[in-house]
Coordinates of C-alpha atoms in Angstrom, one line a residue:
X13 CA 298.6 -80.9 1.3
X14 CA 297.8 -78.6 -1.3
X15 CA 294.4 -80.1 -1.9
X16 CA 293.7 -80.1 1.8
X17 CA 294.5 -76.3 1.7
X18 CA 292.5 -75.8 -1.3
X19 CA 289.4 -77.5 0.2
X20 CA 289.7 -75.5 3.1
X21 CA 289.9 -72.0 1.1
X22 CA 286.7 -73.3 -0.8
X23 CA 285.0 -74.2 2.4
X24 CA 285.7 -70.5 3.9
X25 CA 284.7 -69.0 0.6
X26 CA 281.2 -70.8 0.7
X27 CA 280.7 -69.8 4.2
X28 CA 281.6 -66.1 3.3
X29 CA 279.1 -66.4 0.7
X30 CA 276.5 -67.9 2.9
X31 CA 277.0 -65.3 5.5
X32 CA 276.7 -62.5 2.9
X33 CA 273.7 -64.1 1.5
X34 CA 272.2 -64.2 5.0
X35 CA 272.8 -60.6 5.6
X36 CA 271.4 -59.5 2.3
X37 CA 268.4 -61.4 3.2
X38 CA 268.0 -60.0 6.4
X39 CA 268.5 -56.6 4.9
X40 CA 265.8 -57.2 2.1
X41 CA 263.6 -58.2 5.1
X42 CA 264.1 -55.2 7.0
X43 CA 263.6 -53.1 3.8
X44 CA 260.2 -54.8 3.2
X45 CA 259.1 -54.4 6.9
X46 CA 260.0 -50.8 6.8
X47 CA 258.2 -50.2 3.3
X48 CA 255.1 -52.0 4.9
X49 CA 255.3 -49.7 7.8
X50 CA 255.7 -46.6 5.8
X51 CA 252.6 -47.5 3.8
X52 CA 250.5 -48.2 7.0
X53 CA 251.5 -44.8 8.2
X54 CA 250.5 -43.2 5.0
X55 CA 247.2 -44.8 4.9
X56 CA 246.6 -43.8 8.5
X57 CA 247.6 -40.3 7.6
X58 CA 245.3 -40.3 4.5
X59 CA 242.3 -41.7 6.5
X60 CA 243.1 -39.0 9.3
X61 CA 243.0 -36.0 6.6
X62 CA 240.0 -37.5 5.2
X63 CA 238.4 -37.5 8.7
X64 CA 239.2 -33.8 9.2
X65 CA 238.0 -33.0 5.6
X66 CA 234.8 -34.5 6.2
X67 CA 234.4 -32.9 9.6
X68 CA 235.2 -29.4 8.6
X69 CA 232.9 -29.7 5.5
X70 CA 230.1 -30.6 7.9
X71 CA 230.9 -27.7 10.0
X72 CA 231.0 -25.3 7.1
X73 CA 227.7 -26.3 6.1
X74 CA 226.2 -25.2 9.4
X75 CA 224.9 -21.6 10.3
X76 CA 227.9 -19.4 10.6
X77 CA 226.9 -18.1 14.3
X78 CA 227.6 -21.8 15.4
X79 CA 230.9 -22.5 13.9
X80 CA 233.4 -23.2 16.4
X81 CA 235.9 -26.0 15.3
X82 CA 239.6 -27.0 16.2
X83 CA 241.7 -29.3 14.0
X84 CA 245.2 -30.6 13.8
X85 CA 247.9 -28.8 11.8
X86 CA 250.9 -30.4 13.1
X87 CA 250.2 -32.6 16.2
X88 CA 251.2 -32.7 18.9
X89 CA 252.3 -28.9 18.8
X90 CA 250.1 -27.2 16.2
X91 CA 246.4 -26.7 15.8
X92 CA 243.9 -24.2 14.3
X93 CA 240.6 -22.8 15.7
X94 CA 238.0 -21.1 13.5
X95 CA 235.4 -19.4 15.5
X96 CA 232.5 -17.0 14.9
X97 CA 233.1 -13.7 16.7
X98 CA 229.9 -12.0 17.8
X99 CA 231.5 -8.6 18.2
X100 CA 233.3 -8.7 14.8
X101 CA 230.2 -10.4 13.1
X102 CA 232.8 -12.8 11.2
X103 CA 234.8 -16.0 11.7
X104 CA 238.1 -15.7 13.3
X105 CA 241.1 -17.9 12.8
X106 CA 243.3 -18.5 15.9
X107 CA 246.5 -20.5 15.4
X108 CA 247.5 -22.6 18.5
X109 CA 251.1 -23.1 19.2
X110 CA 253.1 -24.9 21.9
X111 CA 253.1 -23.5 25.3
X112 CA 256.3 -23.7 27.7
X113 CA 256.8 -23.5 31.4
X114 CA 259.2 -21.1 32.9
X115 CA 261.7 -23.7 33.3
X116 CA 261.5 -24.7 29.5
X117 CA 261.4 -21.1 28.3
X118 CA 264.8 -20.6 30.5
X119 CA 266.3 -23.6 29.0
X120 CA 265.3 -22.3 25.5
X121 CA 267.1 -19.0 26.0
X122 CA 269.9 -20.8 27.5
X123 CA 270.4 -23.0 24.3
X124 CA 269.7 -20.0 22.0
X125 CA 272.5 -18.0 23.4
X126 CA 274.8 -21.1 23.2
X127 CA 273.6 -21.5 19.5
X128 CA 274.8 -17.9 18.8
X129 CA 278.5 -19.0 19.6
X130 CA 278.2 -21.9 17.2
X131 CA 278.8 -21.2 13.6
X132 CA 275.8 -22.6 11.5
X133 CA 275.8 -23.2 7.7
X134 CA 273.5 -20.1 6.7
X135 CA 273.0 -21.9 3.2
X136 CA 271.7 -24.9 5.0
X137 CA 269.5 -22.8 7.4
X138 CA 268.1 -20.7 4.3
X139 CA 267.1 -24.2 2.7
X140 CA 265.2 -25.1 5.7
X141 CA 267.3 -28.2 6.6
X142 CA 266.2 -28.9 9.9
X143 CA 268.5 -31.9 10.4
X144 CA 271.3 -29.3 10.6
X145 CA 270.0 -27.4 13.6
X146 CA 268.5 -30.3 15.3
X147 CA 272.1 -32.1 15.5
X148 CA 273.6 -29.0 17.1
X149 CA 270.7 -28.6 19.6
X150 CA 271.1 -32.2 20.5
X151 CA 275.1 -31.6 20.8
X152 CA 274.6 -28.6 23.1
X153 CA 272.1 -30.5 25.1
X154 CA 274.2 -33.4 26.0
X155 CA 277.5 -31.2 26.2
X156 CA 276.2 -28.8 28.8
X157 CA 274.0 -31.7 30.9
X158 CA 270.8 -29.6 30.2
X159 CA 268.1 -31.8 31.8
X160 CA 265.1 -32.2 29.6
X161 CA 262.6 -35.1 29.4
X162 CA 262.0 -36.4 26.0
X163 CA 258.8 -34.5 25.1
X164 CA 260.3 -31.3 26.9
X165 CA 263.2 -31.9 24.5
X166 CA 260.9 -32.1 21.6
X167 CA 259.0 -28.8 22.7
X168 CA 262.4 -26.9 22.7
X169 CA 263.5 -28.5 19.5
X170 CA 260.4 -27.5 17.7
X171 CA 260.7 -23.9 19.3
X172 CA 264.2 -23.4 18.1
X173 CA 263.3 -24.8 14.6
X174 CA 260.5 -22.5 14.3
X175 CA 262.7 -19.5 15.2
X176 CA 265.8 -20.3 13.0
X177 CA 264.1 -22.3 9.9
X178 CA 260.6 -21.6 10.1
X179 CA 258.0 -18.7 9.5
X180 CA 257.8 -17.1 12.9
X181 CA 254.5 -15.5 13.6
X182 CA 252.8 -17.2 10.5
X183 CA 254.3 -20.8 11.0
X184 CA 251.0 -22.5 11.9
X185 CA 249.3 -21.0 8.9
X186 CA 252.2 -21.9 6.7
X187 CA 251.7 -25.5 7.8
X188 CA 247.9 -25.6 7.5
X189 CA 246.9 -27.5 4.3
X190 CA 243.6 -25.8 4.3
X191 CA 245.2 -22.5 3.7
X192 CA 245.6 -21.2 0.2
X193 CA 246.4 -17.6 0.8
X194 CA 248.1 -15.5 3.8
X195 CA 247.9 -11.7 3.5
X196 CA 249.4 -9.0 5.8
X197 CA 248.0 -5.4 4.6
X198 CA 250.3 -3.7 7.0
X199 CA 251.6 -3.2 10.7
X200 CA 249.3 -3.6 13.6
X201 CA 246.3 -5.0 11.1
X202 CA 245.2 -8.5 11.7
X203 CA 246.4 -11.0 8.9
X204 CA 243.8 -12.5 6.6
X205 CA 243.9 -16.1 5.3
X206 CA 241.9 -17.7 2.4
X207 CA 240.7 -21.1 3.9
X208 CA 239.8 -23.9 1.5
X209 CA 236.7 -24.6 3.1
X210 CA 235.7 -21.5 4.9
X211 CA 237.2 -19.1 2.4
X212 CA 238.5 -15.6 3.4
X213 CA 239.0 -15.4 7.3
X214 CA 240.5 -12.9 9.8
X215 CA 243.2 -14.1 12.0
X216 CA 244.2 -13.0 15.4
X217 CA 247.7 -12.6 14.3
X218 CA 249.1 -8.9 14.1
X219 CA 252.6 -8.0 13.7
X220 CA 254.0 -4.6 14.8
X221 CA 255.9 -2.1 12.4
X222 CA 259.5 -3.1 13.6
X223 CA 258.9 -6.6 13.9
X224 CA 257.0 -6.7 10.2
X225 CA 259.8 -4.6 8.7
X226 CA 262.3 -7.5 9.9
X227 CA 260.1 -10.2 9.2
X228 CA 259.7 -9.1 5.4
X229 CA 263.6 -8.8 5.3
X230 CA 263.8 -12.6 6.4
X231 CA 261.2 -13.6 3.8
X232 CA 263.1 -12.0 1.2
X233 CA 266.4 -13.8 2.4
X234 CA 264.6 -17.0 2.5
X235 CA 263.7 -16.7 -1.2
X236 CA 267.3 -15.7 -2.0
X237 CA 266.1 -12.1 -3.2
X238 CA 266.9 -8.6 -2.1
X239 CA 264.5 -6.0 -1.0
X240 CA 265.6 -2.4 0.0
X241 CA 264.3 1.2 0.1
X242 CA 265.5 1.5 -3.3
X243 CA 263.9 -1.5 -4.7
X244 CA 261.0 -2.0 -2.2
X245 CA 258.9 -4.6 -4.0
X246 CA 259.8 -8.0 -4.8
X247 CA 258.1 -11.1 -6.2
X248 CA 259.5 -14.6 -5.4
X249 CA 259.1 -17.9 -4.3
X250 CA 259.4 -19.5 -0.9
X251 CA 261.6 -22.8 -0.4
X252 CA 258.3 -24.8 -0.1
X253 CA 257.3 -23.3 -3.4
X254 CA 254.9 -20.9 -2.4
X255 CA 254.5 -17.3 -4.3
X256 CA 255.1 -14.4 -2.3
X257 CA 255.1 -10.8 -2.9
X258 CA 256.7 -8.4 -0.6
X259 CA 256.8 -4.6 -0.1
X260 CA 259.0 -2.8 2.6
X261 CA 258.2 0.1 4.5
X262 CA 256.0 2.9 3.5
X263 CA 258.0 3.5 0.1
X264 CA 254.9 2.2 -2.0
X265 CA 252.3 1.2 0.6
X266 CA 250.9 3.8 2.9
X267 CA 250.5 1.7 6.1
X268 CA 254.0 -0.2 5.8
X269 CA 255.4 -3.2 4.9
X270 CA 253.3 -6.0 3.5
X271 CA 253.4 -9.5 2.2
X272 CA 251.0 -11.7 0.2
X273 CA 251.7 -15.4 0.1
X274 CA 249.9 -17.9 -2.5
X275 CA 250.5 -21.2 -1.2
X276 CA 250.8 -24.4 -3.7
X277 CA 250.6 -28.0 -2.8
X278 CA 254.1 -29.5 -3.1
X279 CA 252.5 -32.7 -4.2
X280 CA 250.9 -32.2 -7.7
X281 CA 247.3 -32.4 -8.1
X282 CA 246.1 -35.3 -10.4
X283 CA 243.5 -34.8 -12.8
X284 CA 241.3 -37.8 -11.1
X285 CA 241.7 -35.4 -7.9
X286 CA 240.1 -32.7 -9.8
X287 CA 237.5 -35.0 -10.7
X288 CA 236.9 -36.0 -7.4
X289 CA 236.5 -32.2 -6.3
X290 CA 234.0 -31.7 -9.2
X291 CA 236.1 -29.1 -10.9
X292 CA 236.1 -31.0 -14.2
X293 CA 233.9 -34.1 -15.6
X294 CA 235.5 -37.2 -16.8
X295 CA 234.5 -36.4 -20.3
X296 CA 236.4 -33.0 -20.3
X297 CA 239.6 -34.7 -19.1
X298 CA 239.4 -37.4 -21.6
X299 CA 238.8 -34.6 -24.2
X300 CA 241.9 -32.8 -23.0
X301 CA 243.9 -36.2 -23.0
X302 CA 243.1 -36.7 -26.6
X303 CA 243.9 -33.2 -27.8
X304 CA 247.3 -33.5 -26.0
X305 CA 247.9 -36.8 -27.5
X306 CA 247.4 -35.4 -30.9
X307 CA 249.6 -32.3 -30.5
X308 CA 246.6 -29.6 -30.0
X309 CA 247.7 -26.2 -28.2
X310 CA 245.5 -25.5 -25.0
X311 CA 245.3 -22.2 -23.0
X312 CA 243.8 -22.1 -19.7
X313 CA 242.1 -18.8 -18.8
X314 CA 240.2 -17.3 -15.9
X315 CA 240.5 -14.8 -13.1
X316 CA 242.9 -14.6 -10.2
X317 CA 242.9 -17.9 -8.0
X318 CA 240.6 -19.5 -10.2
X319 CA 242.6 -22.7 -10.5
X320 CA 244.3 -22.1 -14.0
X321 CA 247.8 -23.3 -12.9
X322 CA 246.3 -26.3 -10.9
X323 CA 244.3 -27.4 -14.1
X324 CA 247.6 -26.9 -16.2
X325 CA 249.8 -29.1 -13.8
X326 CA 247.1 -31.7 -14.2
X327 CA 246.6 -31.8 -17.6
X328 CA 250.4 -32.2 -18.0
X329 CA 250.0 -35.7 -16.6
X330 CA 248.3 -36.8 -19.7
X331 CA 251.5 -36.2 -21.6
X332 CA 253.7 -39.2 -22.7
X333 CA 256.7 -39.9 -20.4
X334 CA 259.1 -39.6 -23.5
X335 CA 257.8 -36.0 -24.3
X336 CA 260.2 -33.4 -23.8
X337 CA 258.6 -30.5 -21.9
X338 CA 260.0 -27.1 -21.3
X339 CA 258.2 -24.8 -19.1
X340 CA 259.0 -20.9 -18.6
X341 CA 257.8 -18.8 -15.7
X342 CA 258.4 -15.7 -13.9
X343 CA 257.7 -17.4 -10.4
X344 CA 258.1 -21.1 -10.2
X345 CA 254.6 -22.5 -10.0
X346 CA 254.4 -25.3 -12.5
X347 CA 254.9 -28.6 -10.8
X348 CA 254.5 -31.6 -13.0
X349 CA 255.3 -35.4 -12.4
X350 CA 257.6 -35.7 -15.5
X351 CA 261.2 -36.5 -15.9
X352 CA 262.1 -35.1 -19.3
X353 CA 261.3 -31.4 -18.2
X354 CA 263.3 -28.4 -18.1
X355 CA 261.9 -25.8 -15.8
X356 CA 263.2 -22.2 -16.8
X357 CA 262.7 -19.1 -14.7
X358 CA 263.2 -15.4 -15.4
X359 CA 266.0 -13.5 -13.8
X360 CA 266.5 -10.0 -12.5
X361 CA 269.4 -7.9 -13.7
X362 CA 271.4 -5.4 -11.9
X363 CA 271.7 -1.6 -12.2
X364 CA 269.7 0.7 -14.0
X365 CA 267.3 0.0 -16.8
X366 CA 269.0 0.3 -20.1
X367 CA 268.7 4.1 -21.4
X368 CA 266.9 5.2 -18.2
X369 CA 268.3 7.8 -16.0
X370 CA 270.4 9.6 -18.5
X371 CA 270.1 13.1 -19.3
X372 CA 269.6 12.4 -22.9
X373 CA 266.7 10.0 -22.6
X374 CA 264.6 12.1 -20.3
X375 CA 263.3 8.9 -18.9
X376 CA 262.8 8.2 -15.0
X377 CA 263.9 4.9 -13.8
X378 CA 261.3 2.2 -12.9
X379 CA 260.8 -1.3 -12.0
X380 CA 258.2 -2.2 -15.0
X381 CA 259.5 -0.1 -17.9
X382 CA 257.2 0.8 -20.5
X383 CA 255.2 -2.5 -21.4
X384 CA 258.0 -4.5 -19.9
X385 CA 260.2 -3.8 -22.8
X386 CA 263.0 -1.7 -21.0
X387 CA 265.5 -4.0 -19.3
X388 CA 268.5 -4.0 -17.0
X389 CA 271.7 -5.4 -17.9
X390 CA 271.5 -9.2 -17.2
X391 CA 267.8 -9.4 -17.3
X392 CA 266.4 -12.8 -18.4
X393 CA 262.7 -12.2 -19.1
X394 CA 260.1 -14.6 -20.4
X395 CA 260.7 -13.8 -24.1
X396 CA 264.4 -14.7 -23.9
X397 CA 263.3 -18.1 -22.3
X398 CA 260.9 -18.6 -24.9
X399 CA 263.3 -18.2 -27.8
X400 CA 265.8 -20.5 -25.8
X401 CA 263.3 -23.0 -25.4
X402 CA 262.4 -23.1 -29.0
X403 CA 265.9 -24.1 -29.8
X404 CA 265.9 -27.1 -27.4
X405 CA 263.3 -29.0 -29.8
X406 CA 260.6 -29.3 -27.2
X407 CA 257.6 -31.6 -27.6
X408 CA 255.5 -29.1 -25.5
X409 CA 256.2 -25.7 -24.3
X410 CA 254.5 -24.7 -21.1
X411 CA 254.2 -20.8 -20.1
X412 CA 253.4 -20.2 -16.5
X413 CA 251.6 -16.9 -17.4
X414 CA 251.1 -15.3 -21.0
X415 CA 251.3 -11.6 -20.3
X416 CA 253.8 -9.8 -22.2
X417 CA 255.7 -9.6 -25.6
X418 CA 256.6 -13.5 -25.3
X419 CA 252.8 -14.0 -26.4
X420 CA 253.8 -12.8 -29.9
X421 CA 256.6 -15.5 -30.1
X422 CA 254.4 -18.3 -28.4
X423 CA 251.7 -17.9 -30.9
X424 CA 254.0 -17.8 -33.7
X425 CA 255.6 -21.2 -32.5
X426 CA 252.1 -22.7 -32.5
X427 CA 251.5 -21.7 -35.7
X428 CA 254.6 -23.3 -37.1
X429 CA 253.7 -26.7 -35.2
X430 CA 255.0 -26.3 -31.6
X431 CA 252.2 -27.3 -29.3
X432 CA 252.1 -25.1 -26.1
X433 CA 250.2 -25.0 -23.0
X434 CA 249.8 -21.9 -20.9
X435 CA 247.6 -19.5 -18.6
X436 CA 246.1 -16.2 -19.0
X437 CA 244.1 -13.7 -16.9
X438 CA 240.8 -13.4 -18.7
X439 CA 237.2 -14.3 -17.9
X440 CA 235.7 -14.7 -21.2
X441 CA 236.8 -15.1 -25.0
X442 CA 236.0 -11.3 -25.5
X443 CA 238.3 -10.4 -22.7
X444 CA 240.9 -13.1 -24.0
X445 CA 240.8 -11.3 -27.6
X446 CA 240.9 -7.9 -26.1
X447 CA 244.0 -8.6 -23.8
X448 CA 246.0 -10.6 -26.4
X449 CA 245.5 -8.1 -29.3
X450 CA 246.4 -5.2 -27.2
X451 CA 250.0 -4.1 -26.1
X452 CA 252.2 -5.5 -24.8
X453 CA 251.2 -8.8 -26.4
X454 CA 250.0 -7.3 -29.6
X455 CA 249.1 -10.8 -31.3
X456 CA 247.4 -10.4 -34.6
X457 CA 244.3 -12.4 -34.9
X458 CA 245.4 -14.6 -37.8
X459 CA 248.1 -15.8 -35.3
X460 CA 245.5 -16.3 -32.5
X461 CA 243.5 -18.4 -34.9
X462 CA 246.3 -21.1 -34.7
X463 CA 245.3 -21.7 -31.0
X464 CA 243.3 -24.7 -30.8
X465 CA 241.5 -24.7 -27.4
X466 CA 240.8 -22.5 -24.4
X467 CA 239.5 -23.6 -21.0
X468 CA 237.9 -21.1 -19.1
X469 CA 237.9 -21.7 -15.1
X470 CA 235.9 -19.8 -12.5
X471 CA 235.1 -19.6 -9.0
X472 CA 231.4 -20.3 -8.7
X473 CA 228.8 -21.4 -5.9
X474 CA 228.5 -25.0 -5.1
X475 CA 224.9 -25.0 -5.1
X476 CA 221.7 -22.9 -6.1
X477 CA 220.4 -22.4 -2.5
X478 CA 219.1 -18.9 -2.1
X479 CA 220.8 -18.5 1.4
X480 CA 224.2 -17.1 0.7
X481 CA 225.6 -18.3 3.8
X482 CA 225.1 -22.1 3.0
X483 CA 226.8 -21.7 -0.5
X484 CA 230.6 -22.4 -0.7
X485 CA 232.6 -21.3 -3.7
X486 CA 234.5 -24.0 -5.8
X487 CA 236.6 -23.9 -8.9
X488 CA 235.0 -25.2 -12.1
X489 CA 236.2 -25.7 -15.6
X490 CA 233.0 -24.0 -16.7
X491 CA 233.4 -23.6 -20.3
X492 CA 235.7 -25.2 -23.0
X493 CA 235.9 -23.3 -26.2
X494 CA 237.5 -24.6 -29.5
X495 CA 239.2 -22.2 -31.9
X496 CA 238.4 -23.3 -35.4
X497 CA 239.7 -20.8 -37.8
X498 CA 239.4 -17.0 -39.0
X499 CA 236.9 -15.6 -41.3
X500 CA 239.1 -13.6 -43.7
X501 CA 236.0 -11.5 -45.0
X502 CA 234.7 -10.4 -41.4
X503 CA 238.0 -11.0 -39.4
X504 CA 236.0 -12.7 -36.8
X505 CA 237.1 -16.0 -35.1
X506 CA 234.8 -19.1 -35.5
X507 CA 234.7 -20.8 -32.4
X508 CA 232.7 -23.7 -30.8
X509 CA 231.8 -24.2 -27.2
X510 CA 232.3 -27.9 -26.6
X511 CA 231.7 -28.1 -23.0
X512 CA 229.5 -25.8 -20.8
X513 CA 228.8 -25.8 -17.0
X514 CA 224.9 -26.0 -16.2
X515 CA 224.8 -24.1 -12.6
X516 CA 221.4 -25.4 -11.9
X517 CA 222.3 -29.3 -12.2
X518 CA 226.0 -28.8 -11.5
X519 CA 226.8 -30.8 -14.7
X520 CA 229.2 -30.4 -17.6
X521 CA 227.3 -30.7 -20.9
X522 CA 229.2 -32.0 -24.0
X523 CA 228.0 -30.7 -27.2
X524 CA 230.1 -31.3 -30.5
X525 CA 233.8 -31.0 -31.2
X526 CA 235.1 -29.9 -34.4
X527 CA 238.5 -30.4 -33.4
X528 CA 238.1 -34.3 -33.9
X529 CA 237.4 -33.3 -37.7
X530 CA 240.8 -31.7 -37.7
X531 CA 242.5 -34.8 -35.9
X532 CA 240.9 -36.9 -38.6
X533 CA 242.5 -34.7 -41.5
X534 CA 245.9 -34.5 -39.8
X535 CA 246.2 -38.2 -38.5
X536 CA 243.7 -40.2 -40.2
X537 CA 241.6 -41.3 -37.2
X538 CA 238.0 -41.3 -37.8
X539 CA 236.0 -38.8 -35.9
X540 CA 233.6 -41.8 -34.8
X541 CA 236.4 -43.6 -33.3
X542 CA 237.8 -40.6 -31.4
X543 CA 234.4 -40.1 -29.9
X544 CA 234.2 -43.6 -28.7
X545 CA 237.7 -43.1 -27.3
X546 CA 237.0 -40.1 -25.4
X547 CA 234.1 -42.1 -23.8
X548 CA 236.3 -44.9 -23.0
X549 CA 238.9 -42.9 -21.3
X550 CA 236.4 -41.1 -19.5
X551 CA 235.0 -44.3 -18.2
X552 CA 238.6 -45.3 -17.1
X553 CA 239.1 -41.9 -15.4
X554 CA 235.8 -42.2 -13.5
X555 CA 236.7 -45.7 -12.4
X556 CA 239.8 -44.4 -11.0
X557 CA 238.1 -41.9 -9.1
X558 CA 235.5 -44.5 -7.7
X559 CA 238.4 -46.7 -6.6
X560 CA 240.0 -43.7 -4.7
X561 CA 243.0 -43.6 -6.9
X562 CA 244.0 -40.0 -6.8
X563 CA 247.5 -40.1 -6.0
X564 CA 249.6 -38.4 -8.8
X565 CA 251.9 -41.2 -9.1
X566 CA 249.5 -43.9 -9.5
X567 CA 247.3 -41.9 -11.9
X568 CA 250.3 -41.2 -14.0
X569 CA 251.2 -44.9 -14.1
X570 CA 247.6 -45.8 -15.2
X571 CA 247.7 -43.3 -17.9
X572 CA 251.4 -44.3 -19.3
X573 CA 250.0 -48.0 -19.0
X574 CA 247.2 -47.1 -21.2
X575 CA 249.5 -45.7 -23.7
X576 CA 251.3 -48.9 -23.8
X577 CA 248.5 -51.5 -23.4
X578 CA 245.0 -49.6 -23.8
X579 CA 242.7 -52.7 -24.0
X580 CA 244.6 -54.5 -20.9
X581 CA 244.6 -51.4 -18.8
X582 CA 241.1 -50.6 -19.4
X583 CA 239.9 -54.0 -18.6
X584 CA 242.1 -54.3 -15.6
X585 CA 240.6 -51.3 -13.6
X586 CA 237.2 -51.7 -14.8
X587 CA 237.4 -55.5 -13.4
X588 CA 238.5 -54.1 -9.8
X589 CA 236.2 -54.2 -7.1
X590 CA 235.3 -50.8 -5.4
X591 CA 237.4 -51.7 -2.3
X592 CA 240.6 -52.2 -4.3
X593 CA 243.4 -50.1 -4.9
X594 CA 246.4 -50.0 -7.3
X595 CA 249.3 -51.8 -5.6

């Protein structure tokens, strides 16, 4: 009897395992199917984006008087229209949003009133968690039996989400992937946007004074910041990573409240994507790749909106996965695909600036202080973050923008062997020297000589045609300069222009690198081998571009694979057909 019971138990156990295995197999099958569907949707979306890119680029090359384009932003509800206005004699951007019938408006108002009586988690709403609000709206619709067809429900949900968790009057521009900047110069003044293809464009959006004051307060709240009459200026980051500057009322801006939003891509731009845009050459990228591999320090310099941070983010993809990276910034802009990364940001303290406002000091209160030295209690500035970063044994330090007393410490770190990357505002080497050597940076020239390389970015015309209306502005890494050493007799830096951009041919010309000699001295790698390796890596990056492999994850995977198995990776991509893609 015992044997029989044991046999039955074993049979049941086998059936149980068999059932579990079947369920597991079905689950794996469903996961694979869902993954294929997501990949197909992503491919369709990429194809649609490329079609819109091509369409807008062709329209932008046409005479300005003929421009009249409409393209999707977030279909089926959001579209954008750009048309030449003969009276204004300029392009005008019109956001096209959803329209509601009278019945839909009544339903929307009813649901809004009911939402006022429901406790919504403000922390979740501030983070833009749409699912939280969506659940509450669906709950109200079902509870009170509000009759809405499926598409009507989506329209009402969209409007509520826009009002509660969106950006109100600038919802469409904030979702438009082609817009880089959104600027409001005051109440009753049309907003201006900077379009990636059509450049600076006037909009039809105007905000009155009362609404603008409320909107500025709401934007500050979304950023988790405080703005008031006593502190009417705020710099912050929106939940999507965009950088924003706010002013409130007429305290510091005569017209009234203003805001300026610099939008950043949430998905990092890869170096191959910059190569595709023509912002850099494959040889330049390969050169930077080698410098980073051999612990050289690079500064990216240029004017406002010249692509400094974008290039810095792209260069960080050449770092090894195992490298420890610490970034320090005022406003979070650095966005790199790296797991071993500490992202540090400054913090504004509370109360008065130390020593300011007392009868003995004779100083008046101010936000900036003198050269950024005066601090409030609790202030954490870039200098503090940099000192902390040096104690964390980083392989690379990233400084979002070098502009204050932290520059002295950063160059000291470089001089004792801590490789660093950073950005700075200057258009040429002379401007760079003037900025770095003067207050508040006050970096002596011998320390500046410890920097290895400076990449100068600029916004330039896309071609050499005489008709200014047919020329579009693009970003280029127009010059790469090596800093070799300091002449002790003349106190002048010895430099070498290793890359320069020829505006007539739109080509990046490579000359000679003396940093290769430095690498040979420090690491024992022959200069000839370094030049060959640079050409090989340039060929690999160019091949990735031709294959259409621009996604940051795929590019990072290819770069890390090259570190591990260079010959195998090189042959793998060069043998791929132009139609192939990385799986």
